[in-house]
mmCIF file of C-alpha atoms and ligand atoms in Angstrom:
data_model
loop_
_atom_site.group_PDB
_atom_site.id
_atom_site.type_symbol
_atom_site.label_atom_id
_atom_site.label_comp_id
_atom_site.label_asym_id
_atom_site.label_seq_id
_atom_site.Cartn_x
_atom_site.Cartn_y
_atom_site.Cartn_z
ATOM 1 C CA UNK B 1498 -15.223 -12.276 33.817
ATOM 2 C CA UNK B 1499 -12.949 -11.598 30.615
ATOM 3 C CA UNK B 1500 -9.567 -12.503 31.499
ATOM 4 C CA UNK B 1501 -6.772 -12.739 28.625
ATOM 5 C CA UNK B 1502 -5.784 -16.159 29.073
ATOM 6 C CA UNK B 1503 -9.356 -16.763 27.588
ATOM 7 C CA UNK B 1504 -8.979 -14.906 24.589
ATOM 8 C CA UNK B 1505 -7.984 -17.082 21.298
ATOM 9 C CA UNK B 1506 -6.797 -15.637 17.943
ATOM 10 C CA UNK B 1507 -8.645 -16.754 15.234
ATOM 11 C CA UNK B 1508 -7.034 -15.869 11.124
ATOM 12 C CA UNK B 1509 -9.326 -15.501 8.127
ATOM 13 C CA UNK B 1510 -7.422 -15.567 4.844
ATOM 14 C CA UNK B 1511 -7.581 -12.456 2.541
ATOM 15 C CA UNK B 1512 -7.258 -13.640 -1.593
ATOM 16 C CA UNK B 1513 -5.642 -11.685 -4.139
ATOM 17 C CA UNK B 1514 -8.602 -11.953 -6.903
ATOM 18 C CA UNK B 1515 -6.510 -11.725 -9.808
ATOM 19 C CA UNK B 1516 -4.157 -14.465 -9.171
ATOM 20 C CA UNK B 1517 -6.025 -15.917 -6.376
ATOM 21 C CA UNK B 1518 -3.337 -16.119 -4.179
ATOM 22 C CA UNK B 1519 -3.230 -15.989 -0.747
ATOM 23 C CA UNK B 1520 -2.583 -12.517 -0.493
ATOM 24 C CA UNK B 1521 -3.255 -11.481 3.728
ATOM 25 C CA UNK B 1522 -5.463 -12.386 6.689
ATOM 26 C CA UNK B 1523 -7.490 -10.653 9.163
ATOM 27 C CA UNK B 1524 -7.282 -11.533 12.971
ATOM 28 C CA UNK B 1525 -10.506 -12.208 14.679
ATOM 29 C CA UNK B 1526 -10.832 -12.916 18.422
ATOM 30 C CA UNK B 1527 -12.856 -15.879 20.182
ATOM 31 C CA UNK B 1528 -13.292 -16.198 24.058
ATOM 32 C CA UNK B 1529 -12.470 -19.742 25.054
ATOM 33 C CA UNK B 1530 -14.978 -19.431 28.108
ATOM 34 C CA UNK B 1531 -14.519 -22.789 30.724
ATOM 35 C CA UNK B 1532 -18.269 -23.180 30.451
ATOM 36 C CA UNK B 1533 -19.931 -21.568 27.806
ATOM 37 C CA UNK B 1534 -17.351 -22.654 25.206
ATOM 38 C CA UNK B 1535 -15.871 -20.897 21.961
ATOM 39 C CA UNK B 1536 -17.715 -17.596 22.215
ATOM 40 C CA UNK B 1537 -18.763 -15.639 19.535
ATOM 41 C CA UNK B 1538 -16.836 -11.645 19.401
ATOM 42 C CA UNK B 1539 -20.406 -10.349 18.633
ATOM 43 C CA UNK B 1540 -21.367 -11.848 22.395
ATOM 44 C CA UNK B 1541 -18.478 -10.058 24.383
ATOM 45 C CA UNK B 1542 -16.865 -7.188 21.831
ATOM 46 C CA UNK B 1543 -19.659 -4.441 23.134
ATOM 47 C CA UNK B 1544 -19.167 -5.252 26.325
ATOM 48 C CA UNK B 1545 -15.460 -5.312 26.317
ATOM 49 C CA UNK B 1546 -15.910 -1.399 24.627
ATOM 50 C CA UNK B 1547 -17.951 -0.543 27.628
ATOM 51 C CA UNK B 1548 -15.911 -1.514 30.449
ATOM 52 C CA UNK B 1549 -12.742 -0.637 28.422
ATOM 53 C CA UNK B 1550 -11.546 -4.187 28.969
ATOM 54 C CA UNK B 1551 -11.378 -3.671 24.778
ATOM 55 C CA UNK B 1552 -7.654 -1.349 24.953
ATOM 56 C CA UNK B 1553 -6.232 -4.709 26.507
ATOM 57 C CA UNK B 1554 -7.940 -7.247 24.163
ATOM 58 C CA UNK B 1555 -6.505 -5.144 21.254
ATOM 59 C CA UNK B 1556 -2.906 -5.084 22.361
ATOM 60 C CA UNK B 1557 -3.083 -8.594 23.219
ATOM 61 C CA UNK B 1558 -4.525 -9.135 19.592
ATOM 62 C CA UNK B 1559 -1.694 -7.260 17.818
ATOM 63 C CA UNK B 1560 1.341 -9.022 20.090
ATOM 64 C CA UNK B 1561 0.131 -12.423 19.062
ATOM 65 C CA UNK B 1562 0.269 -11.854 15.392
ATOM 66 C CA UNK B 1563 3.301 -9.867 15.694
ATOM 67 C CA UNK B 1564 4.704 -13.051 17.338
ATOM 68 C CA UNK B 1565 3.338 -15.166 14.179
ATOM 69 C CA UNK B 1566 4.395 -12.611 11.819
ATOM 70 C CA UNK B 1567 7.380 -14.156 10.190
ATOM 71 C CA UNK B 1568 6.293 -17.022 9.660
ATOM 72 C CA UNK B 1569 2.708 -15.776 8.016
ATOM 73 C CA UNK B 1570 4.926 -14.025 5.917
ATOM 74 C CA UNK B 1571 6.797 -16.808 4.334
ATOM 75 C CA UNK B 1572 3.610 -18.453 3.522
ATOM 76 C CA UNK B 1573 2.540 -15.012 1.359
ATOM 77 C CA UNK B 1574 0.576 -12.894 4.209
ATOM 78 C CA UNK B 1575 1.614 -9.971 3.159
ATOM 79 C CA UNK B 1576 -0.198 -8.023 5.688
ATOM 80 C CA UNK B 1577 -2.420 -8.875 8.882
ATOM 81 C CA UNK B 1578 -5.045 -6.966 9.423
ATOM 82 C CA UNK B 1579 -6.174 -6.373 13.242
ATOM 83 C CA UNK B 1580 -9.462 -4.239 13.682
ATOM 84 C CA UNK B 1581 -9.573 -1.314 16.512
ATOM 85 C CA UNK B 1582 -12.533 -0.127 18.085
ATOM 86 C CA UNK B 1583 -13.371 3.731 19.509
ATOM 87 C CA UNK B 1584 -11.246 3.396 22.994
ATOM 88 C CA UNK B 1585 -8.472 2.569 20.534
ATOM 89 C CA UNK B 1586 -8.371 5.357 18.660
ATOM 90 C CA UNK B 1587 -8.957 7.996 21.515
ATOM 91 C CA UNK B 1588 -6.149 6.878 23.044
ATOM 92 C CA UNK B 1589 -3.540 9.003 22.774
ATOM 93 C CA UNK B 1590 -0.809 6.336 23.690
ATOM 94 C CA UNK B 1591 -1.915 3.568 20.955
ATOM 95 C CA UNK B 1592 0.765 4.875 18.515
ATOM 96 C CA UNK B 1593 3.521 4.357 21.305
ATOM 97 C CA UNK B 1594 2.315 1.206 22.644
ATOM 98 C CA UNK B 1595 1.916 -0.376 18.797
ATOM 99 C CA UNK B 1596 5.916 1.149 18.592
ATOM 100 C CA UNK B 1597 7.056 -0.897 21.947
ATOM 101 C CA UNK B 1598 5.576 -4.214 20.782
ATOM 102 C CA UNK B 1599 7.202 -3.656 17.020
ATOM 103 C CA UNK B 1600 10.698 -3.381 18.418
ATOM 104 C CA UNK B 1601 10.361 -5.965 20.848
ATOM 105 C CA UNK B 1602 9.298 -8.576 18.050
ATOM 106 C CA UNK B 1603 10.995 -7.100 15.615
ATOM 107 C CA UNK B 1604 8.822 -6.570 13.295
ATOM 108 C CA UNK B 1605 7.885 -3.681 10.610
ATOM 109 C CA UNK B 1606 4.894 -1.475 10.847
ATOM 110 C CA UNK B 1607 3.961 -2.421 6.893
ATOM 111 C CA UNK B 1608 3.358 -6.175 8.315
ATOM 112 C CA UNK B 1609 -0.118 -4.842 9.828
ATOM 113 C CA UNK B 1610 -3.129 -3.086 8.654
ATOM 114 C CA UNK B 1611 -5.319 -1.525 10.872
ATOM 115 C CA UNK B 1612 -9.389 -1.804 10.197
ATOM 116 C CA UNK B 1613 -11.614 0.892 11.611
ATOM 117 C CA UNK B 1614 -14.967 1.606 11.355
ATOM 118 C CA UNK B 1615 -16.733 4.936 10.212
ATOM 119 C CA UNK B 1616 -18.344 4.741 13.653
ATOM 120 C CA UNK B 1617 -15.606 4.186 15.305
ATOM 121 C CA UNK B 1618 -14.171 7.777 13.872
ATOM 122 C CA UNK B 1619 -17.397 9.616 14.155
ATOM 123 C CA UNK B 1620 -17.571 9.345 18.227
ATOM 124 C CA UNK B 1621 -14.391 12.048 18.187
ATOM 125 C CA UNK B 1622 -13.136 12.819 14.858
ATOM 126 C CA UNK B 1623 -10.305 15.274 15.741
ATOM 127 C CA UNK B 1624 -8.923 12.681 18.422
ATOM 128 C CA UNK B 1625 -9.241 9.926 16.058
ATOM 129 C CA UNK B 1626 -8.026 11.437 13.457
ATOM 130 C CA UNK B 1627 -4.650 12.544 14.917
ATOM 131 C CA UNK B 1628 -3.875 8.742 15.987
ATOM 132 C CA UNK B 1629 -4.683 7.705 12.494
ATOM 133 C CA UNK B 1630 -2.482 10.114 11.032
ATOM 134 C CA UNK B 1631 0.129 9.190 13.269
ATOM 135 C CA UNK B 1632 -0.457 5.505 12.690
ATOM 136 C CA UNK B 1633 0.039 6.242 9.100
ATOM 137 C CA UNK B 1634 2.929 7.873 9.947
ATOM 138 C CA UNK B 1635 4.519 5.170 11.548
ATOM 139 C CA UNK B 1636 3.694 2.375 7.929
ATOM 140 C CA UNK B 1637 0.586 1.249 9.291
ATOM 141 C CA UNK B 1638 -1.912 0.130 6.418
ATOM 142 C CA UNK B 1639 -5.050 1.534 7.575
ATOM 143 C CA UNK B 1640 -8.775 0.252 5.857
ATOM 144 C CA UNK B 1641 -12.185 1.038 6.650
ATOM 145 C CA UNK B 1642 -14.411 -1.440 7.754
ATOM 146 C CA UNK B 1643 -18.319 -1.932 7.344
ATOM 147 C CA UNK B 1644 -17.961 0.250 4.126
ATOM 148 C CA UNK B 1645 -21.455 0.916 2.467
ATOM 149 C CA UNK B 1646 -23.025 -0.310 6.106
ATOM 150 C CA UNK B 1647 -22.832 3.709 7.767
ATOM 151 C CA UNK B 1648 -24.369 6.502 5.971
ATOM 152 C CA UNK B 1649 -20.488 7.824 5.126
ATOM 153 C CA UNK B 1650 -19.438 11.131 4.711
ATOM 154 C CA UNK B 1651 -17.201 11.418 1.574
ATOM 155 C CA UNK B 1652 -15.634 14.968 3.520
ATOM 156 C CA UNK B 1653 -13.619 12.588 6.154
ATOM 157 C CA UNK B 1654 -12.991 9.845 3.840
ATOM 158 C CA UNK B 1655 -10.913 12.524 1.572
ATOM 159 C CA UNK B 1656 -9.092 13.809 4.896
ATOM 160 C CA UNK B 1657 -8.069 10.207 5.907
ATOM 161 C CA UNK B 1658 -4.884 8.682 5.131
ATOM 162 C CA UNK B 1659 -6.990 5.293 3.966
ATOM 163 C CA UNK B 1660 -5.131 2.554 2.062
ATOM 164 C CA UNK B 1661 -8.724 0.080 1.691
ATOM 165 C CA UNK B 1662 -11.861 0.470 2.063
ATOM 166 C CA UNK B 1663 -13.689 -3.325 2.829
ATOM 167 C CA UNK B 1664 -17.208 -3.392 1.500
ATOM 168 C CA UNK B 1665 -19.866 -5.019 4.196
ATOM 169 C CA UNK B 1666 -20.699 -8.458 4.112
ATOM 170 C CA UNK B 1667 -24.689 -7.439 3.443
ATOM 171 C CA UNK B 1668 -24.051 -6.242 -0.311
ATOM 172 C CA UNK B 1669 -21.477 -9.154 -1.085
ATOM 173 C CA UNK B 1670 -23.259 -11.711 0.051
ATOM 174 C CA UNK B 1671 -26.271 -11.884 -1.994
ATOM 175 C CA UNK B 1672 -24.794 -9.827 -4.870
ATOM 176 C CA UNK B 1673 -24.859 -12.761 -7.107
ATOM 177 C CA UNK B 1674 -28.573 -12.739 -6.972
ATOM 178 C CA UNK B 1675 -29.583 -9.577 -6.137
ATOM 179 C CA UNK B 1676 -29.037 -7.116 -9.201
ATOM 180 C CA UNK B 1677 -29.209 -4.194 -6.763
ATOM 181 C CA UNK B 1678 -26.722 -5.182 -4.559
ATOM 182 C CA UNK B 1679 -24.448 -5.912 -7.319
ATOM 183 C CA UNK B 1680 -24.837 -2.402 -8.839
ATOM 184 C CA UNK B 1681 -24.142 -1.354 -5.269
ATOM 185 C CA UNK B 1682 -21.163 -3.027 -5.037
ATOM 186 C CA UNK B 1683 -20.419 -1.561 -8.442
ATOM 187 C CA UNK B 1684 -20.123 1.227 -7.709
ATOM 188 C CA UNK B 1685 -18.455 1.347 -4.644
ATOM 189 C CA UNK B 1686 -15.459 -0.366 -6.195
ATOM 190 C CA UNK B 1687 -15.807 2.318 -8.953
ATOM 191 C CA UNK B 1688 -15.613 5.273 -5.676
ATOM 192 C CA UNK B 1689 -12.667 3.624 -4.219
ATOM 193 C CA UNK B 1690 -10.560 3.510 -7.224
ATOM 194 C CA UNK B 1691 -11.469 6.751 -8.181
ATOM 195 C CA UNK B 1692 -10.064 7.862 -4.667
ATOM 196 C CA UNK B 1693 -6.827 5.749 -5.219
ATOM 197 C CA UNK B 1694 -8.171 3.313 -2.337
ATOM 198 C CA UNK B 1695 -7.781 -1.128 -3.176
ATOM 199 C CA UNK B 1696 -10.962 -2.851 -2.506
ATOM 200 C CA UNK B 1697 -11.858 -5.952 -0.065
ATOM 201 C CA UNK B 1698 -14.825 -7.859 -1.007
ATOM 202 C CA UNK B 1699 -16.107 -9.726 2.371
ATOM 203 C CA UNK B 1700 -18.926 -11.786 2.604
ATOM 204 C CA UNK B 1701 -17.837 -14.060 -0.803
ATOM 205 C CA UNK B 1702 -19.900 -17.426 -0.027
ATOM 206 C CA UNK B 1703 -19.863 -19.322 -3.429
ATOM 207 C CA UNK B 1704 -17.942 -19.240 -6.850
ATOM 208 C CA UNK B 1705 -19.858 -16.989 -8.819
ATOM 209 C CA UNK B 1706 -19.220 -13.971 -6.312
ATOM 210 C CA UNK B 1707 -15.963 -14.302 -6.733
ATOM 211 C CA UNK B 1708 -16.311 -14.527 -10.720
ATOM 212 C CA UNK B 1709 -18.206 -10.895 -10.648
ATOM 213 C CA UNK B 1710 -16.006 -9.191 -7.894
ATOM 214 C CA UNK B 1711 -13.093 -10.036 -10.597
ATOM 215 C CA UNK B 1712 -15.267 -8.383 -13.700
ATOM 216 C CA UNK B 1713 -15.449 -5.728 -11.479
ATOM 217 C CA UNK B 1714 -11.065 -5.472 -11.273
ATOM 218 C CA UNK B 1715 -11.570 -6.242 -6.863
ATOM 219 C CA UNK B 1716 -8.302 -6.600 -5.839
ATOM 220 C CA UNK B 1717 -9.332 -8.819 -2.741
ATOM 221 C CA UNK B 1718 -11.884 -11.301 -1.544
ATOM 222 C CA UNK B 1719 -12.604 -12.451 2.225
ATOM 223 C CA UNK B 1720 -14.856 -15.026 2.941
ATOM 224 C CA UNK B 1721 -16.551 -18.358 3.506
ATOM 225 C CA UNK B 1722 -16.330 -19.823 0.142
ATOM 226 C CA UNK B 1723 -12.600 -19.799 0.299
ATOM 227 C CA UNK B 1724 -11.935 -20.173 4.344
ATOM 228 C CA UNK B 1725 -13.684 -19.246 7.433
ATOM 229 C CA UNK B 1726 -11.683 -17.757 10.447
ATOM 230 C CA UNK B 1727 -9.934 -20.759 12.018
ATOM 231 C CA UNK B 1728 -7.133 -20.915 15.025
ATOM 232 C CA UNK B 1729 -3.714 -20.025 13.849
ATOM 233 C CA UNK B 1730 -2.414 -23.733 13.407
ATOM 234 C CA UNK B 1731 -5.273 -24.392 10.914
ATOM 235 C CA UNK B 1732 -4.717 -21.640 9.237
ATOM 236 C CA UNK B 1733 -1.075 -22.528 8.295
ATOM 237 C CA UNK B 1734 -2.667 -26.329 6.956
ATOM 238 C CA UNK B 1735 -5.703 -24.193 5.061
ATOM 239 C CA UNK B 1736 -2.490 -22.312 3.525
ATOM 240 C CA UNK B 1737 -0.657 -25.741 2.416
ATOM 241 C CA UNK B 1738 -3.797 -26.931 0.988
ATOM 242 C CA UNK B 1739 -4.357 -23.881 -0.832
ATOM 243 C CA UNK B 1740 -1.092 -23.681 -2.416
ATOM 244 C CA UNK B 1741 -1.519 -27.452 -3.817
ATOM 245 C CA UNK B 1742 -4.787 -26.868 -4.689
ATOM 246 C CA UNK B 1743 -3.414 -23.909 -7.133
ATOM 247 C CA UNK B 1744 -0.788 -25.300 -8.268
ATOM 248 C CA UNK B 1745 -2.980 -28.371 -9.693
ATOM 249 C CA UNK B 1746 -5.612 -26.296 -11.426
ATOM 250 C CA UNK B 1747 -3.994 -22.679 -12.250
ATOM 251 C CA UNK B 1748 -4.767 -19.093 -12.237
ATOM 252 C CA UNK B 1749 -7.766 -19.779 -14.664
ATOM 253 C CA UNK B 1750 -9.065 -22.872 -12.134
ATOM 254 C CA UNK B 1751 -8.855 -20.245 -9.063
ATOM 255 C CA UNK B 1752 -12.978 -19.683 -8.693
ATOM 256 C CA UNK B 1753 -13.385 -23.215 -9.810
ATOM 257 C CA UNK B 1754 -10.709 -25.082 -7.157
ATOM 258 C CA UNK B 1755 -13.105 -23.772 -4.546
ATOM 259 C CA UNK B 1756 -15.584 -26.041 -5.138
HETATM 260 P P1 C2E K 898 -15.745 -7.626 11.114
HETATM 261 O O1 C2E K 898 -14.514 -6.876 11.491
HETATM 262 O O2 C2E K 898 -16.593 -7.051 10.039
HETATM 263 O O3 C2E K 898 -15.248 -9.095 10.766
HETATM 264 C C1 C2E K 898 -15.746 -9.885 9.721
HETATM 265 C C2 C2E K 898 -16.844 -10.803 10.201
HETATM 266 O O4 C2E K 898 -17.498 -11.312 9.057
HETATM 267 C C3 C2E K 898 -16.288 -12.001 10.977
HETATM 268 O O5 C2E K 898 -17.208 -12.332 12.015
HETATM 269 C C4 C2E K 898 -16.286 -13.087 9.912
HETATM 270 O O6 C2E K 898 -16.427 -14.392 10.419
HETATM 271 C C5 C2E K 898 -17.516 -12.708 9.113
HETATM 272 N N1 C2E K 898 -17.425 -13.243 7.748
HETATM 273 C C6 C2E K 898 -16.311 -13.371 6.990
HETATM 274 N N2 C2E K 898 -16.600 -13.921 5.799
HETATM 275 C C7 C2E K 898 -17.946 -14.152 5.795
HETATM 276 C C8 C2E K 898 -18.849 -14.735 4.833
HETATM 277 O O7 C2E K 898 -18.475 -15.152 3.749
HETATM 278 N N3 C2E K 898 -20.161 -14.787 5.185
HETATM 279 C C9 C2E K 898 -20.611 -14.318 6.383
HETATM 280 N N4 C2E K 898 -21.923 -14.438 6.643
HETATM 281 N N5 C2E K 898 -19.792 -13.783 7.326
HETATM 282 C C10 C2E K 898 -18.468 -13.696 7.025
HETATM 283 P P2 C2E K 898 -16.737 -12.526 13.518
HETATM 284 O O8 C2E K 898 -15.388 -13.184 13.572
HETATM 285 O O9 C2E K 898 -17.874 -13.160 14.236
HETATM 286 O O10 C2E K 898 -16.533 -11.044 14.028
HETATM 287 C C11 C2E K 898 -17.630 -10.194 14.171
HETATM 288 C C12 C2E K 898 -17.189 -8.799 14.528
HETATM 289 O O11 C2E K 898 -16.590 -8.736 15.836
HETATM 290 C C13 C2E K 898 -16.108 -8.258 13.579
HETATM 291 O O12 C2E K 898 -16.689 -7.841 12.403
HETATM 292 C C14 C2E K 898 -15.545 -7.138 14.438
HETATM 293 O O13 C2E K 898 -16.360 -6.003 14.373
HETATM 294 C C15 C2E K 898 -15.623 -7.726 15.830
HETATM 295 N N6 C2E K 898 -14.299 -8.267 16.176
HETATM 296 C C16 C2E K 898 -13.794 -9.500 15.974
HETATM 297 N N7 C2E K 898 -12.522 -9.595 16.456
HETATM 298 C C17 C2E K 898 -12.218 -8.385 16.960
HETATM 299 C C18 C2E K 898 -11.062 -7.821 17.595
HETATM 300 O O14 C2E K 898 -10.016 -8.463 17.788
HETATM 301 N N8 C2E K 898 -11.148 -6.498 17.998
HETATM 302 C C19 C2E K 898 -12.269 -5.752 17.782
HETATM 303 N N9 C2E K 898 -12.259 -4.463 18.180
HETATM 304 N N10 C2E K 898 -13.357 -6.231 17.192
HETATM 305 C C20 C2E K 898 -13.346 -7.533 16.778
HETATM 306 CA CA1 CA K 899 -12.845 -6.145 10.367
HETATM 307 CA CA1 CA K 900 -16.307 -5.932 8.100
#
């Protein structure tokens, strides 16, 4: 059984494609299980939904990066982002319990930005979108998730108050070989700025992704090619080493240092 004294945070840095800085991070949970080992959220996240085990998991997510927070920021997270599920957002008391762990660590609302998926939404969309707005409200960054991956309806997407939208993994990954999947991504890049929203490339696995998502004015890239998601204490070395390694080779080097 799922108890939180299992429950590891793992951080996956967010880069700032112009100046490929380390520009945020997104906090990813791992269940350190005494026999099975380190495993994987796809494994226990649906289940965790299901039993509702998920509105704990979440809040535990949140209060250890809020805990972190001060020190992520000095080393240029601006922002970590924390994904919510369906029992999140149909909770009517998220907003307040969010509030209670903000004062307690002192820490601003802008520090975190909340990931949802369209699916997520489109189980209640009144109820969710009330604790959006409210989250909004509040200086929560809010992003959608999966983007591209749902069959999305452009008539909620106006209604939201949406900061990011994070195009899926599936048309990043191959878009360096895969001419459709780079008009794809394209274009959604083109939608989101036309909306106002910034973009988040995930799924970057090699140097010449990252060139093209650049061309195509990305603001950020997640993914493999410049860190995986690692425990928090590896994260802050991955950060040291990135610094150095930008600092030798410049702005122009930044696709090339990732070799
Ligand atoms: P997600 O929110 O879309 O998270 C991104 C996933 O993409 C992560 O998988 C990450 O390891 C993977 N990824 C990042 N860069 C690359 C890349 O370059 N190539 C490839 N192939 N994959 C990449 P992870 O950590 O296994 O998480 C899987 C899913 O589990 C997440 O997808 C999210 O839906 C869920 N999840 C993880 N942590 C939490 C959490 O704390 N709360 C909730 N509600 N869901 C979570
Ligand atoms: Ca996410
Ligand atoms: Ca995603």
């Amino acid at each position: 059984m799922l108890d939180e004294g299992q429950l590891r945070l793992f951080l996956q840095p967010k880069t700032d494609l112009a100046s490929g800085a380390l520009s945020g991070a997104e906090a990813l949970v791992r269940w350190q299980h005494p026999q099975r080992g380190l495993v994987p959220p796809a494994a226990f996240i649906p289940f965790a939904e299901q039993t509702g085990f998920i509105r704990r998991l979440t809040l535990w997510m949140f209060e250890q990066v809020a805990r972190r927070q001060r020190e992520l920021a000095s080393l240029g997270v601006a922002r970590v982002s924390i994904n919510l599920s369906t029992r999140d957002l149909l909770d009517p008391e998220l907003p307040d319990k969010f509030d209670a762990l903000l004062v307690a660590r002192r820490v601003p609302a802008e520090a975190f930005c909340l990931e949802i998926t369209e699916s997520a939404i489109m189980d209640d969309p009144q109820r969710a979108m009330a604790t959006l707005n409210r989250l909004a409200l509040m200086g929560f960054k809010l992003s959608i998730d999966d983007f591209g991956a749902g069959l999305s309806s452009y008539a909620w997407l106006k209604q939201l108050p949406v900061d990011e939208l994070k195009i899926d993994t599936a048309f990043v990954r191959n878009m360096d070989r895969d001419p459709v999947d780079a008009k794809l991504v394209r274009s959604m890049i083109e939608l989101a700025h036309n909306l106002g929203f910034g973009v988040v490339a995930e799924g970057v696995e090699n140097a010449r992704t990252w060139e093209l998502l650049r061309e195509l004015n990305c603001e950020q890239a997640q993914g493999f090619h410049m860190g995986r998601p690692m425990p928090v204490e590896e994260f802050l070395a991955w950060s040291a080493r990135w610094v150095d390694k930008r600092r030798l080779l410049g702005t122009a080097g930044s696709a090339g240092l990732l070799h």
